[in-house]
Structure formats: C-alpha cells, structure tokens
mmCIF file of C-alpha atoms in Angstrom:
data_model
loop_
_atom_site.group_PDB
_atom_site.id
_atom_site.type_symbol
_atom_site.label_atom_id
_atom_site.label_comp_id
_atom_site.label_asym_id
_atom_site.label_seq_id
_atom_site.Cartn_x
_atom_site.Cartn_y
_atom_site.Cartn_z
ATOM 1 C CA UNK Q 16 -9.789 2.966 32.195
ATOM 2 C CA UNK Q 17 -7.700 6.011 32.889
ATOM 3 C CA UNK Q 18 -4.428 5.139 34.594
ATOM 4 C CA UNK Q 19 -2.716 7.963 36.539
ATOM 5 C CA UNK Q 20 0.883 8.723 35.702
ATOM 6 C CA UNK Q 21 1.664 10.791 38.782
ATOM 7 C CA UNK Q 22 5.105 9.187 39.076
ATOM 8 C CA UNK Q 23 6.267 10.619 35.744
ATOM 9 C CA UNK Q 24 8.600 13.608 35.784
ATOM 10 C CA UNK Q 25 9.450 14.062 32.083
ATOM 11 C CA UNK Q 26 10.432 17.460 30.691
ATOM 12 C CA UNK Q 27 7.930 19.488 28.719
ATOM 13 C CA UNK Q 28 7.952 18.441 25.043
ATOM 14 C CA UNK Q 29 10.066 20.474 22.659
ATOM 15 C CA UNK Q 30 8.261 22.295 19.886
ATOM 16 C CA UNK Q 31 11.067 23.629 17.697
ATOM 17 C CA UNK Q 32 11.683 21.881 14.411
ATOM 18 C CA UNK Q 33 15.333 22.932 14.283
ATOM 19 C CA UNK Q 34 15.008 24.566 10.903
ATOM 20 C CA UNK Q 35 14.217 21.375 8.960
ATOM 21 C CA UNK Q 36 11.967 21.617 5.918
ATOM 22 C CA UNK Q 37 9.707 18.691 6.778
ATOM 23 C CA UNK Q 38 7.661 18.918 9.988
ATOM 24 C CA UNK Q 39 8.167 16.411 12.771
ATOM 25 C CA UNK Q 40 5.679 13.555 12.480
ATOM 26 C CA UNK Q 41 6.772 11.409 15.444
ATOM 27 C CA UNK Q 42 8.935 12.410 18.372
ATOM 28 C CA UNK Q 43 10.079 9.986 21.075
ATOM 29 C CA UNK Q 44 11.653 11.808 23.987
ATOM 30 C CA UNK Q 45 13.689 10.092 26.745
ATOM 31 C CA UNK Q 46 11.422 7.027 26.860
ATOM 32 C CA UNK Q 47 12.027 4.376 29.508
ATOM 33 C CA UNK Q 48 10.142 1.101 29.788
ATOM 34 C CA UNK Q 49 10.885 -1.662 32.252
ATOM 35 C CA UNK Q 50 9.413 -4.865 33.648
ATOM 36 C CA UNK Q 51 10.705 -5.363 37.159
ATOM 37 C CA UNK Q 52 14.486 -5.148 36.965
ATOM 38 C CA UNK Q 53 14.529 -5.620 33.174
ATOM 39 C CA UNK Q 54 14.859 -2.367 31.241
ATOM 40 C CA UNK Q 55 13.377 -2.836 27.774
ATOM 41 C CA UNK Q 56 13.785 0.804 26.715
ATOM 42 C CA UNK Q 57 16.459 2.880 28.394
ATOM 43 C CA UNK Q 58 16.220 6.561 27.491
ATOM 44 C CA UNK Q 59 15.227 6.368 23.812
ATOM 45 C CA UNK Q 60 15.152 9.561 21.746
ATOM 46 C CA UNK Q 61 13.913 9.428 18.158
ATOM 47 C CA UNK Q 62 12.619 12.026 15.719
ATOM 48 C CA UNK Q 63 10.862 11.013 12.486
ATOM 49 C CA UNK Q 64 9.906 13.695 9.992
ATOM 50 C CA UNK Q 65 6.907 13.646 7.683
ATOM 51 C CA UNK Q 66 7.490 11.518 4.597
ATOM 52 C CA UNK Q 67 10.566 9.868 6.082
ATOM 53 C CA UNK Q 68 11.205 6.120 6.112
ATOM 54 C CA UNK Q 69 12.977 5.061 9.290
ATOM 55 C CA UNK Q 70 14.150 1.455 9.498
ATOM 56 C CA UNK Q 71 15.009 0.072 12.937
ATOM 57 C CA UNK Q 72 17.435 -2.843 13.115
ATOM 58 C CA UNK Q 73 19.110 -4.707 15.938
ATOM 59 C CA UNK Q 74 19.301 -8.101 17.632
ATOM 60 C CA UNK Q 75 16.269 -9.848 19.079
ATOM 61 C CA UNK Q 76 15.341 -8.464 22.477
ATOM 62 C CA UNK Q 77 16.877 -5.058 21.814
ATOM 63 C CA UNK Q 78 13.593 -3.186 22.338
ATOM 64 C CA UNK Q 79 12.601 -2.576 18.720
ATOM 65 C CA UNK Q 80 9.066 -3.966 18.902
ATOM 66 C CA UNK Q 81 8.457 -2.392 22.304
ATOM 67 C CA UNK Q 82 9.435 0.974 20.850
ATOM 68 C CA UNK Q 83 6.725 0.629 18.184
ATOM 69 C CA UNK Q 84 4.153 -0.383 20.787
ATOM 70 C CA UNK Q 85 5.053 2.638 22.914
ATOM 71 C CA UNK Q 86 4.676 4.944 19.911
ATOM 72 C CA UNK Q 87 1.152 3.575 19.405
ATOM 73 C CA UNK Q 88 0.556 3.586 23.183
ATOM 74 C CA UNK Q 89 -0.106 -0.135 23.254
ATOM 75 C CA UNK Q 90 2.583 -0.045 25.941
ATOM 76 C CA UNK Q 91 2.845 2.768 28.490
ATOM 77 C CA UNK Q 92 6.334 4.100 29.221
ATOM 78 C CA UNK Q 93 7.233 4.655 32.835
ATOM 79 C CA UNK Q 94 9.195 7.772 31.886
ATOM 80 C CA UNK Q 95 9.290 9.991 28.826
ATOM 81 C CA UNK Q 96 6.684 10.689 26.190
ATOM 82 C CA UNK Q 97 5.755 10.315 22.513
ATOM 83 C CA UNK Q 98 4.284 13.038 20.307
ATOM 84 C CA UNK Q 99 2.445 12.739 16.990
ATOM 85 C CA UNK Q 100 2.390 15.940 14.935
ATOM 86 C CA UNK Q 101 3.235 17.832 18.117
ATOM 87 C CA UNK Q 102 0.439 16.263 20.187
ATOM 88 C CA UNK Q 103 1.274 14.002 23.117
ATOM 89 C CA UNK Q 104 0.181 10.381 22.557
ATOM 90 C CA UNK Q 105 -1.768 8.694 25.342
ATOM 91 C CA UNK Q 106 -1.155 11.366 27.952
ATOM 92 C CA UNK Q 107 -1.625 15.058 28.712
ATOM 93 C CA UNK Q 108 0.142 17.527 30.948
ATOM 94 C CA UNK Q 109 -1.709 18.244 34.172
ATOM 95 C CA UNK Q 110 -0.147 20.299 36.956
ATOM 96 C CA UNK Q 111 3.336 19.704 35.614
ATOM 97 C CA UNK Q 112 2.998 15.933 35.247
ATOM 98 C CA UNK Q 113 1.856 13.511 32.551
ATOM 99 C CA UNK Q 114 -1.522 11.882 33.150
ATOM 100 C CA UNK Q 115 -3.106 9.066 31.156
ATOM 101 C CA UNK Q 116 -5.876 9.952 28.703
ATOM 102 C CA UNK Q 117 -9.183 8.100 28.711
ATOM 103 C CA UNK Q 118 -9.405 4.926 26.642
ATOM 104 C CA UNK Q 119 -11.747 6.717 24.234
ATOM 105 C CA UNK Q 120 -9.206 9.495 23.686
ATOM 106 C CA UNK Q 121 -6.383 6.996 23.208
ATOM 107 C CA UNK Q 122 -8.376 5.044 20.609
ATOM 108 C CA UNK Q 123 -9.048 8.291 18.721
ATOM 109 C CA UNK Q 124 -5.311 8.955 18.577
ATOM 110 C CA UNK Q 125 -4.530 5.421 17.420
ATOM 111 C CA UNK Q 126 -6.633 5.996 14.314
ATOM 112 C CA UNK Q 127 -3.825 8.285 13.155
ATOM 113 C CA UNK Q 128 -1.137 5.621 13.625
ATOM 114 C CA UNK Q 129 -1.367 2.524 11.449
ATOM 115 C CA UNK Q 130 0.152 -0.680 12.834
ATOM 116 C CA UNK Q 131 1.040 -3.764 10.792
ATOM 117 C CA UNK Q 132 1.875 -6.737 13.001
ATOM 118 C CA UNK Q 133 4.153 -9.625 12.083
ATOM 119 C CA UNK Q 134 1.371 -12.197 12.558
ATOM 120 C CA UNK Q 135 -1.291 -10.360 10.459
ATOM 121 C CA UNK Q 136 -4.060 -10.289 13.140
ATOM 122 C CA UNK Q 137 -6.870 -10.572 10.575
ATOM 123 C CA UNK Q 138 -10.403 -11.521 11.645
ATOM 124 C CA UNK Q 139 -10.791 -15.130 10.438
ATOM 125 C CA UNK Q 140 -14.606 -14.947 10.254
ATOM 126 C CA UNK Q 141 -14.625 -11.887 7.970
ATOM 127 C CA UNK Q 142 -13.915 -11.707 4.268
ATOM 128 C CA UNK Q 143 -10.865 -9.822 3.071
ATOM 129 C CA UNK Q 144 -13.094 -6.913 2.062
ATOM 130 C CA UNK Q 145 -14.756 -6.738 5.460
ATOM 131 C CA UNK Q 146 -11.419 -7.014 7.265
ATOM 132 C CA UNK Q 147 -10.278 -3.854 5.514
ATOM 133 C CA UNK Q 148 -13.597 -2.023 5.851
ATOM 134 C CA UNK Q 149 -14.197 -2.880 9.522
ATOM 135 C CA UNK Q 150 -12.099 -0.187 11.190
ATOM 136 C CA UNK Q 151 -13.465 2.855 9.288
ATOM 137 C CA UNK Q 152 -17.011 1.694 10.103
ATOM 138 C CA UNK Q 153 -16.306 0.868 13.754
ATOM 139 C CA UNK Q 154 -14.639 4.231 14.366
ATOM 140 C CA UNK Q 155 -17.362 6.198 12.586
ATOM 141 C CA UNK Q 156 -14.972 7.476 9.931
ATOM 142 C CA UNK Q 157 -17.110 6.083 7.084
ATOM 143 C CA UNK Q 158 -20.461 4.412 6.546
ATOM 144 C CA UNK Q 159 -20.366 0.797 5.432
ATOM 145 C CA UNK Q 160 -20.927 1.381 1.676
ATOM 146 C CA UNK Q 161 -18.214 4.057 1.620
ATOM 147 C CA UNK Q 162 -15.857 1.873 3.654
ATOM 148 C CA UNK Q 163 -16.373 -1.047 1.286
ATOM 149 C CA UNK Q 164 -15.634 1.164 -1.732
ATOM 150 C CA UNK Q 165 -12.453 2.337 -0.017
ATOM 151 C CA UNK Q 166 -11.567 -1.282 0.832
ATOM 152 C CA UNK Q 167 -11.922 -2.286 -2.830
ATOM 153 C CA UNK Q 168 -9.589 0.553 -3.796
ATOM 154 C CA UNK Q 169 -7.002 -0.361 -1.185
ATOM 155 C CA UNK Q 170 -7.083 -4.050 -2.045
ATOM 156 C CA UNK Q 171 -6.384 -3.100 -5.636
ATOM 157 C CA UNK Q 172 -3.524 -0.936 -4.429
ATOM 158 C CA UNK Q 173 -1.848 -3.934 -2.733
ATOM 159 C CA UNK Q 174 -2.554 -6.232 -5.673
ATOM 160 C CA UNK Q 175 -5.427 -8.204 -4.149
ATOM 161 C CA UNK Q 176 -8.499 -6.761 -5.817
ATOM 162 C CA UNK Q 177 -9.594 -10.225 -6.946
ATOM 163 C CA UNK Q 178 -9.461 -11.593 -3.376
ATOM 164 C CA UNK Q 179 -12.132 -9.313 -1.862
ATOM 165 C CA UNK Q 180 -14.564 -12.151 -1.152
ATOM 166 C CA UNK Q 181 -11.969 -14.637 0.114
ATOM 167 C CA UNK Q 182 -11.364 -15.443 3.776
ATOM 168 C CA UNK Q 183 -7.935 -15.159 5.434
ATOM 169 C CA UNK Q 184 -7.523 -18.949 5.632
ATOM 170 C CA UNK Q 185 -7.726 -19.071 1.816
ATOM 171 C CA UNK Q 186 -4.748 -16.731 1.388
ATOM 172 C CA UNK Q 187 -1.014 -17.228 1.554
ATOM 173 C CA UNK Q 188 0.941 -15.544 4.336
ATOM 174 C CA UNK Q 189 2.156 -12.861 1.958
ATOM 175 C CA UNK Q 190 -1.372 -12.149 0.806
ATOM 176 C CA UNK Q 191 -2.609 -11.959 4.397
ATOM 177 C CA UNK Q 192 0.097 -9.441 5.242
ATOM 178 C CA UNK Q 193 -0.853 -7.333 2.225
ATOM 179 C CA UNK Q 194 -4.455 -7.359 3.473
ATOM 180 C CA UNK Q 195 -3.146 -6.205 6.856
ATOM 181 C CA UNK Q 196 -1.363 -3.312 5.135
ATOM 182 C CA UNK Q 197 -4.571 -2.363 3.295
ATOM 183 C CA UNK Q 198 -6.413 -2.474 6.620
ATOM 184 C CA UNK Q 199 -3.870 -0.118 8.182
ATOM 185 C CA UNK Q 200 -4.296 2.288 5.267
ATOM 186 C CA UNK Q 201 -8.090 2.287 5.618
ATOM 187 C CA UNK Q 202 -7.955 4.707 8.554
ATOM 188 C CA UNK Q 203 -5.775 7.112 6.527
ATOM 189 C CA UNK Q 204 -3.090 7.297 9.198
ATOM 190 C CA UNK Q 205 -0.378 9.923 9.316
ATOM 191 C CA UNK Q 206 2.271 7.307 10.067
ATOM 192 C CA UNK Q 207 2.411 3.520 9.688
ATOM 193 C CA UNK Q 208 4.396 1.246 11.991
ATOM 194 C CA UNK Q 209 5.592 -2.147 10.716
ATOM 195 C CA UNK Q 210 6.719 -4.716 13.273
ATOM 196 C CA UNK Q 211 8.869 -7.229 11.384
ATOM 197 C CA UNK Q 212 6.241 -7.555 8.636
ATOM 198 C CA UNK Q 213 8.039 -10.406 6.857
ATOM 199 C CA UNK Q 214 9.300 -12.504 9.798
ATOM 200 C CA UNK Q 215 6.307 -14.888 9.712
ATOM 201 C CA UNK Q 216 6.536 -15.463 5.960
ATOM 202 C CA UNK Q 217 8.170 -18.144 3.880
ATOM 203 C CA UNK Q 218 11.219 -16.684 2.082
ATOM 204 C CA UNK Q 219 9.565 -16.752 -1.340
ATOM 205 C CA UNK Q 220 6.712 -14.549 -0.059
ATOM 206 C CA UNK Q 221 8.859 -11.826 1.489
ATOM 207 C CA UNK Q 222 9.344 -9.915 -1.753
ATOM 208 C CA UNK Q 223 5.661 -9.298 -2.402
ATOM 209 C CA UNK Q 224 5.185 -7.647 0.990
ATOM 210 C CA UNK Q 225 8.346 -5.567 0.750
ATOM 211 C CA UNK Q 226 7.238 -4.378 -2.702
ATOM 212 C CA UNK Q 227 4.050 -2.901 -1.207
ATOM 213 C CA UNK Q 228 6.037 -1.160 1.531
ATOM 214 C CA UNK Q 229 8.423 0.217 -1.089
ATOM 215 C CA UNK Q 230 5.446 1.644 -2.989
ATOM 216 C CA UNK Q 231 4.210 3.365 0.184
ATOM 217 C CA UNK Q 232 7.674 4.810 0.734
ATOM 218 C CA UNK Q 233 7.791 6.083 -2.846
ATOM 219 C CA UNK Q 234 4.464 7.834 -2.284
ATOM 220 C CA UNK Q 235 5.895 9.770 0.658
ATOM 221 C CA UNK Q 236 4.126 7.878 3.457
ATOM 222 C CA UNK Q 237 5.766 8.260 6.864
ATOM 223 C CA UNK Q 238 6.959 4.790 7.853
ATOM 224 C CA UNK Q 239 8.773 3.277 10.824
ATOM 225 C CA UNK Q 240 9.797 -0.284 9.977
ATOM 226 C CA UNK Q 241 11.343 -2.822 12.337
ATOM 227 C CA UNK Q 242 12.971 -5.480 10.176
ATOM 228 C CA UNK Q 243 15.881 -7.867 9.736
ATOM 229 C CA UNK Q 244 15.838 -7.266 5.961
ATOM 230 C CA UNK Q 245 19.091 -5.327 5.608
ATOM 231 C CA UNK Q 246 18.868 -5.125 1.806
ATOM 232 C CA UNK Q 247 15.426 -3.532 2.158
ATOM 233 C CA UNK Q 248 16.808 -1.020 4.662
ATOM 234 C CA UNK Q 249 19.631 -0.122 2.294
ATOM 235 C CA UNK Q 250 17.245 0.421 -0.613
ATOM 236 C CA UNK Q 251 14.302 2.184 1.008
ATOM 237 C CA UNK Q 252 15.309 3.836 4.279
ATOM 238 C CA UNK Q 253 15.993 7.533 4.627
ATOM 239 C CA UNK Q 254 17.469 6.715 8.007
ATOM 240 C CA UNK Q 255 18.583 3.521 9.710
ATOM 241 C CA UNK Q 256 18.469 3.201 13.495
ATOM 242 C CA UNK Q 257 20.443 0.507 15.317
ATOM 243 C CA UNK Q 258 19.159 -0.566 18.735
ATOM 244 C CA UNK Q 259 20.672 -2.815 21.363
ATOM 245 C CA UNK Q 260 19.989 -3.179 25.062
ATOM 246 C CA UNK Q 261 16.999 -0.861 24.909
ATOM 247 C CA UNK Q 262 19.045 2.045 23.548
ATOM 248 C CA UNK Q 263 19.641 3.631 20.166
ATOM 249 C CA UNK Q 264 23.383 3.215 19.703
ATOM 250 C CA UNK Q 265 23.691 4.575 16.186
ATOM 251 C CA UNK Q 266 21.595 6.234 13.496
ATOM 252 C CA UNK Q 267 22.187 7.822 10.140
ATOM 253 C CA UNK Q 268 21.747 7.238 6.437
ATOM 254 C CA UNK Q 269 21.890 3.648 5.175
ATOM 255 C CA UNK Q 270 25.363 4.352 3.823
ATOM 256 C CA UNK Q 271 26.562 5.642 7.187
ATOM 257 C CA UNK Q 272 25.106 2.916 9.404
ATOM 258 C CA UNK Q 273 25.252 -0.124 7.123
ATOM 259 C CA UNK Q 274 28.457 0.588 5.208
ATOM 260 C CA UNK Q 275 30.448 2.599 7.746
ATOM 261 C CA UNK Q 276 29.134 1.757 11.223
ATOM 262 C CA UNK Q 277 30.887 3.573 14.056
ATOM 263 C CA UNK Q 278 29.669 1.728 17.142
ATOM 264 C CA UNK Q 279 31.338 -1.653 17.822
ATOM 265 C CA UNK Q 280 27.945 -3.270 18.598
ATOM 266 C CA UNK Q 281 26.637 -2.154 15.194
ATOM 267 C CA UNK Q 282 29.701 -3.574 13.484
ATOM 268 C CA UNK Q 283 29.362 -6.865 15.357
ATOM 269 C CA UNK Q 284 25.663 -7.174 14.512
ATOM 270 C CA UNK Q 285 26.150 -6.419 10.820
ATOM 271 C CA UNK Q 286 29.051 -8.848 10.567
ATOM 272 C CA UNK Q 287 26.629 -11.621 11.545
ATOM 273 C CA UNK Q 288 23.702 -10.676 9.273
ATOM 274 C CA UNK Q 289 25.402 -9.451 6.104
#
C-alpha cells in the first residue's frame, strides 16, 4: 500500500559525480530514522561508487543494520532519501515533496539490490536449487528452466554445485549462507548488501563465507558489508565506515580508519575488538 510522505522536506538529490571516474551506485543523503524518541539514524550521508567495497563497522545498536534496510527500503526513513544509480529508492518527488511509491514499484527496485541476511532466510521446503531459482521466476525475470540453469551456475560459483538437490536443513550454516549469496546473485543486482553475514556461524565456518564475498569483491561487484570481521575489512574494503549513535563518525581507507583512527569513539571501539 502506498504510504504518503507529505511530512518529508528533504533537499532535491544531487546529480554531480564530483569528477570521480566511477559512477555513483548508491547515495544516502541526510537520512534520519527514529522510533519514538529513539533516533536510530541521525543524518547519515554515504556515497558508494560502482565496483567499490564499503565495509561498515561499529558497536551493536549503532544503526548499521538499519542503514542497510533503509537502502533497500525495507525501512522507510522519516527524513532524507536513498538513490540507486541516480534513481530515488522507494519514493518520488511530487510537488516538491517525497511520496511513497506503490508496493509493485518498490519490489521492482529491490530486484536491483541484493540482500544477504545474517540468518540466511532460506525456504525450508525448497531444495537448494529451487531456493536460488525462485526469485527470477517469481519476478518474471526468467522462465523456470532458464532460472534453474542459472541457479546451477551460481551454486557452482559459491562451491555448492553438488548440493543442488539438498534441503537447507541438510546443510551447515556456512553452506546455507553461501546458498543465500547465490540467491542474491540470481536477480543480477547492481549492488549487494550483507548484514553481518557471518554472525550466525560457528567460527570454523566463517572463512568459507568470507571467501565467497572476497571473490565477489575481486570481480568488481558493488558491495556494502556490515561486519565485525576487522581482518576482512582490512583485506577487502576500499573504504571503511565507522558508525556509532546512528551517525557516521569516520570513514576512509582501511589504513586510515583501522590503523590511524581520528575520532576517539573509533579508537575506543577498535581498542576493544583488535
């Protein structure tokens, strides 16, 4: 159902790319999100360029996961907006204000934004193959035979080609998360969001999931990854973003943020996790 946003007074989205070589893939502009008196996001600005790997770190409750959900419009910001490839996500300008799109239009946009959740969210009654093939069929992107061929290819890509006929309950947590990554890839998204993809895994299974994400990064896939894996951020990220209290307090290269943090909250956080 369309939900009016007549109370929103955000500025018109910027279109300039500030001379950078890579185009802007995701732009978050002055986003605010609150529940009652609790501000979860408090004026967040973030720009992610095509092919860039952005890793978001910070303490629990800092707004990291909510930021991802706002980017995918699973959560609606009270103020501000998100753009994907220059197109507003979930809203449109109407008479100088942002208004909510229809659910059908929002779902069409979400096909361009892959989302990998920390708890897998696989369909337990479907085989691994059908879990991966379901979305392209349901959205009309592919017919079932084509979707199943694509699913076979993607399962091979994440190292699970031999598990096509298995059910989620027959897989380890790491294998289930790799299926979830294949499922996200099945819609051929322009950007993939990862919400703490290893937090639900036993420590010995973390590496196999991070290896798949590293491969995606090496292929130039645009990724935004919320994680507590600092070593992964150091190795893979083009940019590290530190959040606390619903705000981005610091961002830069892994060397800048992780090795030479400037903000005292960043330094305090890293002193506890490194």
